[in-house]
Amino acid sequence: MSADPAATAGPQGPGLKRDAISAAGIVFLVLAAASPLIGLTGAVPAAMVVGNGLGAPLAYAVVGVIVLVFAVGFVAMSRHVTNAGALYAYVGRGLGARMGLGAAGVALWSYTAIQASVYGFFGVVGSATLDSWTGLKLPWWVLTVALVLLVQVFGYLHIELGARVLAVLMILEWGTMLVLGLVILAKGGTGEGLGVSQVFSVESLLAGAPGVALVFGFASMFGFESSAIYGEEARNPERSVPRATYLSIVLITAFFLFTSWTLIVGHGPAGAVAAAGKALESGDPAAYVFDAGGTYLGSWAPHAMSVFVITSMFAAALAFHNGISRYLFTLGRDGVLPRGLAAVHPRTRAPHVASVTQSVSILVLITPFIIAGADPVATLFFWGSGVAVVGIVTLYALTSAAAFRYFRSHPGQDSRLWHTRIAPLLSVFTMIGALALVLKNIDTLVGAATGPTVVLLLTVPVAFLLGFAAYSAARRRLDPSAQAGLVDELT
C-alpha cells in the first residue's frame, strides 16, 4: 500500500496495468459511480417533498462543501498511499491493520449493497421501458441478470476502454440536462421568475426538514471517493487522483445545484414542490424531470431521458463492479482473502478472477429476492441504498480519523496544517454528524418498517467486525515475509 511501483505486483505475477488511465478517465469513472442522473430523478424530488422544499438545491451545495472538506485529508493521503484498496488502505495506514480490514469489510458490503440496488432498479425501469416501446413483457430479473453479464464482459476488458464508454454516456446525459436547464432559463420558466430569492436563502435552506434533504444529498453524492481505487492504474497518480477527486466533487455538486434549481424554475417556484409530490405519489419520481424535458425541449426529450437513466444505471453498475473487483484484488494480494483473487488477465491486466467473483456474489445476493418474488424497488433499491449510505458515511469518518492520525505520526511527510490536521479533524466531526442525521432519518431513506430497518443497520457493524476479525486469520495464514509486508503497509 505504498506508491512504490513494485507494490502493484502481487504474488500471482504482474499487477494491474500501470499508466492506463488519465485524470480525465478517472473523472468519468467517478461520475459514473456517483450516477447523478439517478439521484436527480429519484432523490431530488424526495428531498423537496419530505425535506426542505425549495431549499433542496442549497442542501446539495452544503453537502458539496462538507464533502470537499473531507476530500482535503483524503487527497493528502492519496499522495502518499497509492493502492487499489483505497479506503481500506488509508484506514489501515492511519488506524492500524485491524481497523483497515474492518473498513474493507464495510466497503465491500456497502458497495455491493448499492450495486444491488442499481441492478434491481435497472430491472424494473428496463422492463417497463421495453414494455412501453415494444409490448414485450419480461420479468425484471431477466434484464437484471443480462446487465450483470454485460458488466462482467467489461470487467474483463482494459480499464481504459470502460472509461471511454462511460465518458460517452456521461457526456450525453450531462449534456442533455445542461441544455434543458439553459433552455428553461432562456425561456424564463413559467413566467414566475428565476426564483433566486425563494431558493438561495437561509430561510429556504432551513425550511421543513433540512436534515432529510441533507441525507438525500449525501445519498446522491457518494462515489467520488472511488478516484483512489484507480491510483495503481493511473498516469502520475500523485497528481491525477487529487485532480480527479476535486474536479469530480465540484462537477457533481454543480450538477445537482444547477439542475435542481432550473427544474424549480421550469415548474415554477409556486408549483415545483407540488409537481415533485405528484411525481412521487404516482410511483414515478422521474416524471418530475421528464415532464420538464417534454415541456421545454419537445416530445423527444422524455424518451431520450428514459434511455439515459437506463444507461446511467449501466454506468453505475460497471463503476461499482470495477471498484469492488479492485478491493477483492487487493485483499487477495495482501493474503487476507485467497491469493487467486490477485490474478490479472495476461492480456488486459484486469483483475479477472476478482471480477468474476464479484459478479457471482451479486447474483447470489439478488437470487433470494427473485425466488421470493419481492418488489425490487421496495427491497433491493431502497434497502441497498440505505445500507450503502450508512456504510459509506462511516467509512468517510474513519478515513478522516486515519488521515489525522497518519500525518500526526508522520509530521515530515506533509507540513500543511489545514490539509493534515484541521480539515481531517473537522471532517471527523461533520461526518459523525452526517451519520447521526442518516440514522435519524433512515426510515425515510429505506422506506421500511422498524424491524427490517434495525436488521439492515446491523449489517454494517457486522461487516466491520468480520473484517476486523479477518486480521487474526490472515496473520496465521501468511508466511513471515508476507506477514511483515502486510503489517508494514497497514500499521
Coordinates of C-alpha atoms in Angstrom, one line a residue:
M1 CA 0.0 0.0 0.0
S2 CA 2.7 2.4 -1.0
A3 CA 3.4 4.5 -4.0
D4 CA 6.2 2.1 -4.9
P5 CA 5.6 0.6 -8.4
A6 CA 6.5 -2.7 -7.0
A7 CA 3.5 -2.6 -4.9
T8 CA 1.3 -3.2 -7.9
A9 CA 2.7 -6.6 -8.4
G10 CA 1.3 -9.4 -6.4
P11 CA 2.4 -12.9 -5.6
Q12 CA 0.5 -14.2 -8.6
G13 CA 2.6 -12.3 -11.1
P14 CA 2.1 -8.9 -12.8
G15 CA -0.2 -6.4 -11.2
L16 CA -2.8 -4.1 -12.6
K17 CA -1.9 -2.2 -15.8
R18 CA 0.1 0.9 -15.0
D19 CA -0.3 4.3 -16.7
A20 CA -3.5 3.0 -18.2
I21 CA -5.9 5.9 -17.4
S22 CA -5.6 9.6 -17.2
A23 CA -7.1 12.0 -14.7
A24 CA -10.0 12.7 -17.1
G25 CA -10.7 9.0 -17.4
I26 CA -10.8 8.7 -13.6
V27 CA -13.3 11.6 -13.5
F28 CA -15.7 9.8 -15.9
L29 CA -15.4 6.6 -13.8
V30 CA -16.2 8.6 -10.7
L31 CA -19.1 10.4 -12.3
A32 CA -20.5 7.0 -13.4
A33 CA -20.2 5.7 -9.8
A34 CA -22.0 8.8 -8.5
S35 CA -24.7 8.4 -11.2
P36 CA -26.1 11.9 -10.7
L37 CA -28.9 11.4 -13.2
I38 CA -30.3 8.6 -10.9
G39 CA -30.0 11.0 -8.0
L40 CA -31.7 13.7 -9.9
T41 CA -34.7 11.6 -11.0
G42 CA -35.0 9.9 -7.6
A43 CA -33.5 11.8 -4.7
V44 CA -34.2 15.4 -5.7
P45 CA -38.0 15.1 -5.8
A46 CA -37.9 13.3 -2.4
A47 CA -35.6 15.9 -0.9
M48 CA -38.0 18.6 -1.9
V49 CA -41.2 16.9 -0.8
V50 CA -40.1 15.3 2.6
G51 CA -37.1 17.6 3.0
N52 CA -36.8 21.4 2.7
G53 CA -38.9 22.2 -0.4
L54 CA -37.3 24.9 -2.5
G55 CA -34.2 24.8 -0.3
A56 CA -33.1 21.5 -1.8
P57 CA -30.6 23.0 -4.2
L58 CA -28.8 24.7 -1.3
A59 CA -28.8 21.5 0.7
Y60 CA -26.9 19.9 -2.1
A61 CA -24.4 22.8 -2.0
V62 CA -23.9 22.3 1.7
V63 CA -23.2 18.6 1.2
G64 CA -20.8 19.5 -1.5
V65 CA -18.8 21.8 0.9
I66 CA -18.8 19.1 3.6
V67 CA -17.5 16.6 1.1
L68 CA -14.8 19.0 -0.2
V69 CA -13.5 19.4 3.4
F70 CA -13.4 15.6 3.7
A71 CA -11.5 15.4 0.4
V72 CA -8.7 17.6 1.7
G73 CA -7.4 14.9 4.0
F74 CA -8.4 12.1 1.6
V75 CA -6.4 13.7 -1.2
A76 CA -3.4 14.3 1.1
M77 CA -3.4 10.6 1.9
S78 CA -3.6 9.7 -1.8
R79 CA -0.3 11.4 -2.4
H80 CA 1.4 9.0 0.0
V81 CA -0.6 5.8 -0.4
T82 CA -1.3 4.5 -3.9
N83 CA -3.4 1.4 -3.6
A84 CA -6.4 -0.2 -5.4
G85 CA -7.8 -0.9 -1.9
A86 CA -8.4 2.9 -1.4
L87 CA -10.2 3.5 1.9
Y88 CA -9.1 0.1 3.2
A89 CA -5.5 1.1 2.7
Y90 CA -6.0 4.6 4.0
V91 CA -7.7 3.5 7.2
G92 CA -5.1 0.7 7.7
R93 CA -2.2 3.1 7.3
G94 CA -3.7 5.6 9.8
L95 CA -5.5 3.4 12.4
G96 CA -3.8 0.1 12.1
A97 CA -4.3 -3.2 10.3
R98 CA -7.4 -4.4 12.2
M99 CA -9.3 -1.2 11.6
G100 CA -8.2 -1.2 8.0
L101 CA -9.6 -4.7 7.4
G102 CA -12.8 -3.6 9.3
A103 CA -13.1 -0.7 6.8
A104 CA -12.5 -3.2 4.0
G105 CA -15.5 -5.3 5.2
V106 CA -17.7 -2.2 5.4
A107 CA -16.5 -1.0 1.9
L108 CA -17.2 -4.4 0.3
W109 CA -20.6 -4.7 1.8
S110 CA -21.6 -1.0 1.2
Y111 CA -20.6 -1.0 -2.5
T112 CA -22.2 -4.4 -3.0
A113 CA -25.4 -3.1 -1.5
I114 CA -25.5 0.0 -3.7
Q115 CA -24.7 -2.1 -6.7
A116 CA -27.6 -4.5 -5.9
S117 CA -29.9 -1.5 -5.6
V118 CA -28.8 -0.3 -9.0
Y119 CA -29.4 -3.8 -10.5
G120 CA -32.8 -4.0 -9.0
F121 CA -33.9 -0.6 -10.2
F122 CA -32.5 -1.3 -13.7
G123 CA -34.6 -4.4 -14.0
V124 CA -37.8 -2.5 -13.1
V125 CA -37.1 0.5 -15.3
G126 CA -35.7 -1.5 -18.2
S127 CA -38.7 -3.9 -18.1
A128 CA -41.2 -1.0 -18.1
T129 CA -39.4 0.8 -20.9
L130 CA -39.2 -2.4 -23.0
D131 CA -42.9 -3.0 -22.5
S132 CA -43.9 0.6 -23.4
W133 CA -41.8 0.6 -26.5
T134 CA -42.3 -2.9 -27.9
G135 CA -45.1 -4.5 -25.9
L136 CA -42.6 -7.2 -24.8
K137 CA -43.1 -8.1 -21.2
L138 CA -40.1 -9.6 -19.3
P139 CA -39.6 -10.1 -15.6
W140 CA -37.4 -7.5 -14.0
W141 CA -34.8 -10.1 -13.1
V142 CA -34.2 -11.2 -16.7
L143 CA -32.9 -7.7 -17.5
T144 CA -31.0 -7.6 -14.2
V145 CA -29.1 -10.8 -15.0
A146 CA -28.5 -9.6 -18.5
L147 CA -26.9 -6.4 -17.1
V148 CA -24.7 -8.4 -14.7
L149 CA -23.4 -10.4 -17.7
L150 CA -22.8 -7.3 -19.7
V151 CA -20.9 -5.6 -16.9
Q152 CA -18.9 -8.8 -16.5
V153 CA -17.8 -8.5 -20.1
F154 CA -16.5 -5.0 -19.5
G155 CA -14.9 -6.2 -16.3
Y156 CA -12.6 -8.4 -18.4
L157 CA -11.6 -5.6 -20.7
H158 CA -9.0 -2.9 -20.5
I159 CA -9.9 -0.3 -17.9
E160 CA -9.3 2.5 -20.4
L161 CA -12.0 1.0 -22.7
G162 CA -14.6 1.1 -20.0
A163 CA -13.6 4.7 -19.2
R164 CA -14.1 5.7 -22.8
V165 CA -17.6 4.1 -22.9
L166 CA -18.5 5.8 -19.7
A167 CA -17.2 9.1 -21.0
V168 CA -19.6 9.0 -24.0
L169 CA -22.5 8.1 -21.8
M170 CA -21.7 10.8 -19.2
I171 CA -21.4 13.5 -21.9
L172 CA -24.7 12.6 -23.4
E173 CA -26.5 12.5 -20.0
W174 CA -25.0 15.7 -18.6
G175 CA -25.2 17.5 -22.0
T176 CA -29.0 16.8 -22.2
M177 CA -29.6 18.1 -18.6
L178 CA -27.4 21.1 -19.2
V179 CA -29.3 22.0 -22.4
L180 CA -32.6 21.6 -20.5
G181 CA -31.5 23.9 -17.8
L182 CA -30.3 26.6 -20.2
V183 CA -33.4 26.4 -22.2
I184 CA -35.6 26.8 -19.1
L185 CA -33.6 29.8 -18.1
A186 CA -33.7 31.3 -21.6
K187 CA -37.5 30.9 -21.7
G188 CA -37.9 32.3 -18.2
G189 CA -39.6 29.2 -16.9
T190 CA -43.3 29.6 -16.2
G191 CA -43.1 33.3 -16.1
E192 CA -42.8 33.4 -12.3
G193 CA -39.1 34.5 -12.4
L194 CA -35.9 32.6 -11.6
G195 CA -36.8 32.1 -8.0
V196 CA -33.5 33.3 -6.7
S197 CA -34.8 34.7 -3.5
Q198 CA -37.0 31.7 -2.9
V199 CA -34.3 29.1 -3.5
F200 CA -31.0 30.7 -2.4
S201 CA -31.7 31.9 1.1
V202 CA -31.0 30.7 4.6
E203 CA -34.8 30.6 5.2
S204 CA -35.3 28.1 2.4
L205 CA -32.3 26.0 3.5
L206 CA -33.7 25.7 7.0
A207 CA -37.4 25.3 6.0
G208 CA -39.2 22.0 6.6
A209 CA -36.9 19.1 7.4
P210 CA -33.4 20.2 6.2
G211 CA -31.8 17.2 7.8
V212 CA -33.8 14.9 5.5
A213 CA -32.7 16.9 2.5
L214 CA -29.0 16.6 3.6
V215 CA -29.4 12.9 3.9
F216 CA -30.7 12.6 0.3
G217 CA -27.8 14.9 -0.7
F218 CA -25.3 12.5 0.8
A219 CA -27.0 9.6 -0.8
S220 CA -26.6 11.3 -4.2
M221 CA -23.0 12.3 -3.8
F222 CA -21.0 9.3 -2.8
G223 CA -18.9 7.6 -5.4
F224 CA -16.3 10.4 -5.7
E225 CA -14.0 8.5 -3.3
S226 CA -13.6 5.8 -6.0
S227 CA -11.0 8.0 -7.6
A228 CA -8.4 6.5 -5.3
I229 CA -9.2 2.9 -6.4
Y230 CA -7.6 3.6 -9.8
G231 CA -4.4 5.0 -8.3
E232 CA -2.3 2.0 -9.3
E233 CA -3.6 2.2 -12.9
A234 CA -3.4 6.0 -13.2
R235 CA -0.8 8.1 -15.0
N236 CA 1.1 10.1 -12.4
P237 CA -1.3 9.1 -9.6
E238 CA 0.1 11.7 -7.2
R239 CA -1.4 14.4 -9.4
S240 CA -4.2 12.7 -11.3
V241 CA -6.0 11.2 -8.3
P242 CA -6.2 14.6 -6.4
R243 CA -7.2 16.4 -9.5
A244 CA -9.9 13.9 -10.4
T245 CA -11.2 13.9 -6.8
Y246 CA -11.6 17.6 -6.5
L247 CA -13.0 18.0 -10.1
S248 CA -15.5 15.3 -9.6
I249 CA -16.8 16.8 -6.4
V250 CA -17.2 20.2 -7.9
L251 CA -18.9 18.8 -11.0
I252 CA -21.3 16.6 -9.1
T253 CA -22.2 19.5 -6.7
A254 CA -22.6 21.9 -9.6
F255 CA -24.8 19.4 -11.5
F256 CA -27.2 19.0 -8.6
L257 CA -27.2 22.7 -7.7
F258 CA -27.9 23.8 -11.3
T259 CA -30.3 21.1 -12.4
S260 CA -32.4 21.1 -9.2
W261 CA -32.7 24.9 -9.4
T262 CA -33.6 25.1 -13.1
L263 CA -36.2 22.4 -12.6
I264 CA -37.8 24.6 -9.9
V265 CA -37.8 27.4 -12.4
G266 CA -39.2 25.1 -15.0
H267 CA -42.1 24.0 -12.9
G268 CA -42.5 27.5 -11.3
P269 CA -41.4 28.2 -7.7
A270 CA -45.0 28.2 -6.6
G271 CA -45.8 24.8 -8.0
A272 CA -42.4 22.9 -8.0
V273 CA -42.9 21.1 -4.7
A274 CA -46.4 20.1 -5.7
A275 CA -45.1 18.8 -9.0
A276 CA -42.4 16.8 -7.2
G277 CA -45.1 15.4 -4.8
K278 CA -47.3 14.4 -7.7
A279 CA -44.5 12.6 -9.3
L280 CA -43.7 10.7 -6.1
E281 CA -47.3 9.8 -5.5
S282 CA -47.6 8.4 -9.0
G283 CA -44.7 6.0 -8.2
D284 CA -42.6 7.6 -10.9
P285 CA -40.4 10.3 -9.4
A286 CA -38.6 10.7 -12.7
A287 CA -41.7 12.3 -14.1
Y288 CA -40.7 15.5 -12.3
V289 CA -37.7 15.7 -14.6
F290 CA -39.2 14.1 -17.7
D291 CA -42.2 16.4 -17.7
A292 CA -40.0 19.4 -17.7
G293 CA -38.0 17.9 -20.6
G294 CA -41.1 17.4 -22.6
T295 CA -42.4 20.9 -22.0
Y296 CA -39.2 22.8 -22.8
L297 CA -37.3 20.5 -25.3
G298 CA -40.1 18.7 -27.0
S299 CA -41.7 15.2 -27.0
W300 CA -38.4 13.5 -27.8
A301 CA -36.8 14.6 -24.5
P302 CA -38.7 12.2 -22.1
H303 CA -37.8 9.2 -24.4
A304 CA -34.2 10.2 -24.5
M305 CA -34.0 10.8 -20.8
S306 CA -35.5 7.4 -20.0
V307 CA -32.8 5.9 -22.1
F308 CA -30.2 8.0 -20.3
V309 CA -31.5 6.8 -16.9
I310 CA -31.0 3.2 -18.1
T311 CA -27.5 3.9 -19.4
S312 CA -26.7 5.8 -16.2
M313 CA -27.6 2.6 -14.3
F314 CA -25.3 0.6 -16.6
A315 CA -22.5 3.1 -16.0
A316 CA -23.0 3.0 -12.2
A317 CA -23.1 -0.8 -12.1
L318 CA -19.9 -1.0 -14.2
A319 CA -18.1 1.6 -12.0
F320 CA -19.1 -0.2 -8.8
H321 CA -18.1 -3.6 -10.3
N322 CA -14.6 -2.1 -11.1
G323 CA -14.3 -0.8 -7.6
I324 CA -15.4 -3.9 -5.8
S325 CA -13.2 -6.1 -8.0
R326 CA -10.2 -4.0 -7.1
Y327 CA -10.9 -4.2 -3.4
L328 CA -11.1 -8.0 -3.8
F329 CA -7.9 -8.0 -5.8
T330 CA -6.1 -6.0 -3.1
L331 CA -7.3 -8.2 -0.3
G332 CA -6.2 -11.3 -2.3
R333 CA -2.8 -9.7 -2.9
D334 CA -2.4 -8.9 0.8
G335 CA -3.2 -12.5 1.7
V336 CA -6.4 -11.6 3.6
L337 CA -8.6 -13.4 1.0
P338 CA -7.5 -16.3 -1.3
R339 CA -4.5 -15.2 -3.3
G340 CA -6.1 -16.3 -6.5
L341 CA -8.1 -13.1 -6.4
A342 CA -4.9 -11.2 -7.1
A343 CA -4.5 -12.8 -10.5
V344 CA -4.8 -10.4 -13.5
H345 CA -5.7 -11.3 -17.1
P346 CA -2.4 -11.7 -19.1
R347 CA -3.7 -9.5 -22.0
T348 CA -5.9 -6.9 -20.4
R349 CA -4.3 -6.8 -17.0
A350 CA -7.8 -6.6 -15.5
P351 CA -8.3 -8.4 -12.1
H352 CA -10.4 -11.0 -13.9
V353 CA -10.7 -13.6 -11.1
A354 CA -11.9 -10.9 -8.7
S355 CA -14.2 -9.6 -11.4
V356 CA -15.9 -13.0 -11.9
T357 CA -16.1 -13.4 -8.1
Q358 CA -17.9 -10.1 -7.8
S359 CA -20.4 -11.0 -10.5
V360 CA -21.1 -14.3 -8.8
S361 CA -21.5 -12.7 -5.4
I362 CA -24.0 -10.1 -6.7
L363 CA -26.1 -12.9 -8.3
V364 CA -26.1 -14.8 -5.1
L365 CA -27.3 -11.7 -3.2
I366 CA -30.1 -11.0 -5.7
T367 CA -31.3 -14.6 -6.2
P368 CA -33.3 -14.8 -2.9
F369 CA -35.3 -11.7 -3.9
I370 CA -36.1 -13.3 -7.2
I371 CA -37.2 -16.5 -5.6
A372 CA -39.3 -14.7 -3.0
G373 CA -41.0 -12.6 -5.7
A374 CA -40.0 -9.4 -3.8
D375 CA -40.6 -5.9 -5.2
P376 CA -37.1 -5.0 -6.3
V377 CA -37.7 -1.2 -5.8
A378 CA -39.1 -1.6 -2.2
T379 CA -36.4 -4.1 -1.2
L380 CA -33.2 -4.1 -3.3
F381 CA -33.3 -0.4 -4.3
F382 CA -34.3 1.2 -1.0
W383 CA -32.7 -1.3 1.3
G384 CA -29.4 -1.4 -0.6
S385 CA -29.3 2.4 -0.8
G386 CA -29.9 2.8 2.9
V387 CA -27.2 0.3 3.9
A388 CA -24.8 1.9 1.5
V389 CA -25.3 5.4 2.8
V390 CA -24.7 4.3 6.4
G391 CA -21.7 2.3 5.5
I392 CA -20.0 4.8 3.3
V393 CA -20.5 7.8 5.6
T394 CA -19.0 5.6 8.3
L395 CA -16.0 5.0 6.0
Y396 CA -15.7 8.7 5.5
A397 CA -15.5 9.3 9.2
L398 CA -12.9 6.5 9.6
T399 CA -10.8 7.8 6.7
S400 CA -10.7 11.3 8.1
A401 CA -9.6 10.0 11.5
A402 CA -7.0 7.9 9.8
A403 CA -5.7 10.9 7.8
F404 CA -5.4 12.9 11.0
R405 CA -3.5 10.2 12.9
Y406 CA -1.3 9.2 9.9
F407 CA 0.0 12.8 9.4
R408 CA 0.4 13.3 13.2
S409 CA 2.6 10.2 13.2
H410 CA 4.5 11.2 10.1
P411 CA 4.9 15.0 10.5
G412 CA 7.7 15.2 8.0
Q413 CA 5.6 13.9 5.1
D414 CA 3.3 17.0 4.8
S415 CA 3.7 20.2 6.8
R416 CA 0.4 21.8 5.6
L417 CA -1.7 22.3 8.8
W418 CA -5.0 22.7 7.0
H419 CA -4.5 19.5 4.9
T420 CA -3.1 17.3 7.6
R421 CA -4.7 18.4 10.9
I422 CA -7.6 20.9 10.7
A423 CA -9.5 19.6 7.7
P424 CA -9.3 15.9 8.7
L425 CA -10.3 16.6 12.3
L426 CA -13.2 18.9 11.2
S427 CA -14.3 16.2 8.7
V428 CA -14.4 13.6 11.5
F429 CA -17.0 15.6 13.4
T430 CA -19.0 16.6 10.3
M431 CA -19.2 13.0 9.1
I432 CA -20.2 11.8 12.6
G433 CA -22.9 14.5 12.5
A434 CA -23.9 13.4 9.0
L435 CA -24.1 9.8 10.2
A436 CA -26.4 10.8 13.0
L437 CA -28.6 12.6 10.5
V438 CA -28.7 9.5 8.3
L439 CA -29.6 7.2 11.3
K440 CA -32.3 9.6 12.5
N441 CA -33.9 9.6 9.1
I442 CA -33.2 6.1 8.0
D443 CA -36.8 5.0 7.8
T444 CA -37.5 7.8 5.3
L445 CA -34.5 6.7 3.2
V446 CA -35.2 2.9 3.1
G447 CA -39.0 3.0 3.3
A448 CA -39.0 0.0 5.7
A449 CA -40.7 -0.7 9.0
T450 CA -38.7 -0.6 12.2
G451 CA -37.9 -4.3 12.3
P452 CA -36.3 -4.5 8.8
T453 CA -34.5 -1.2 9.4
V454 CA -32.8 -2.5 12.5
V455 CA -31.7 -5.6 10.7
L456 CA -30.4 -3.6 7.8
L457 CA -28.4 -1.3 10.0
L458 CA -26.8 -4.1 11.9
T459 CA -25.3 -5.5 8.7
V460 CA -22.8 -2.6 8.7
P461 CA -21.2 -3.2 12.1
V462 CA -21.3 -6.9 11.3
A463 CA -19.4 -6.3 8.1
F464 CA -16.8 -4.2 10.1
L465 CA -16.4 -6.9 12.8
L466 CA -15.9 -9.6 10.1
G467 CA -13.2 -7.6 8.5
F468 CA -11.7 -6.8 11.9
A469 CA -11.6 -10.5 12.9
A470 CA -10.1 -11.4 9.5
Y471 CA -6.8 -9.9 10.6
S472 CA -6.1 -12.7 13.1
A473 CA -6.9 -15.3 10.5
A474 CA -4.7 -13.6 7.9
R475 CA -1.7 -13.4 10.3
R476 CA -1.9 -17.1 10.9
R477 CA -2.1 -18.0 7.2
L478 CA 0.7 -15.7 5.9
D479 CA 4.3 -16.7 5.8
P480 CA 6.6 -14.4 7.8
S481 CA 7.8 -12.3 4.9
A482 CA 4.3 -11.7 3.6
Q483 CA 3.1 -11.1 7.1
A484 CA 5.8 -8.5 7.6
G485 CA 4.9 -6.8 4.4
L486 CA 1.2 -6.7 5.4
V487 CA 1.9 -5.3 8.8
D488 CA 4.3 -2.7 7.4
E489 CA 1.7 -1.5 4.9
L490 CA -1.2 -1.4 7.3
T491 CA 0.2 -0.2 10.6

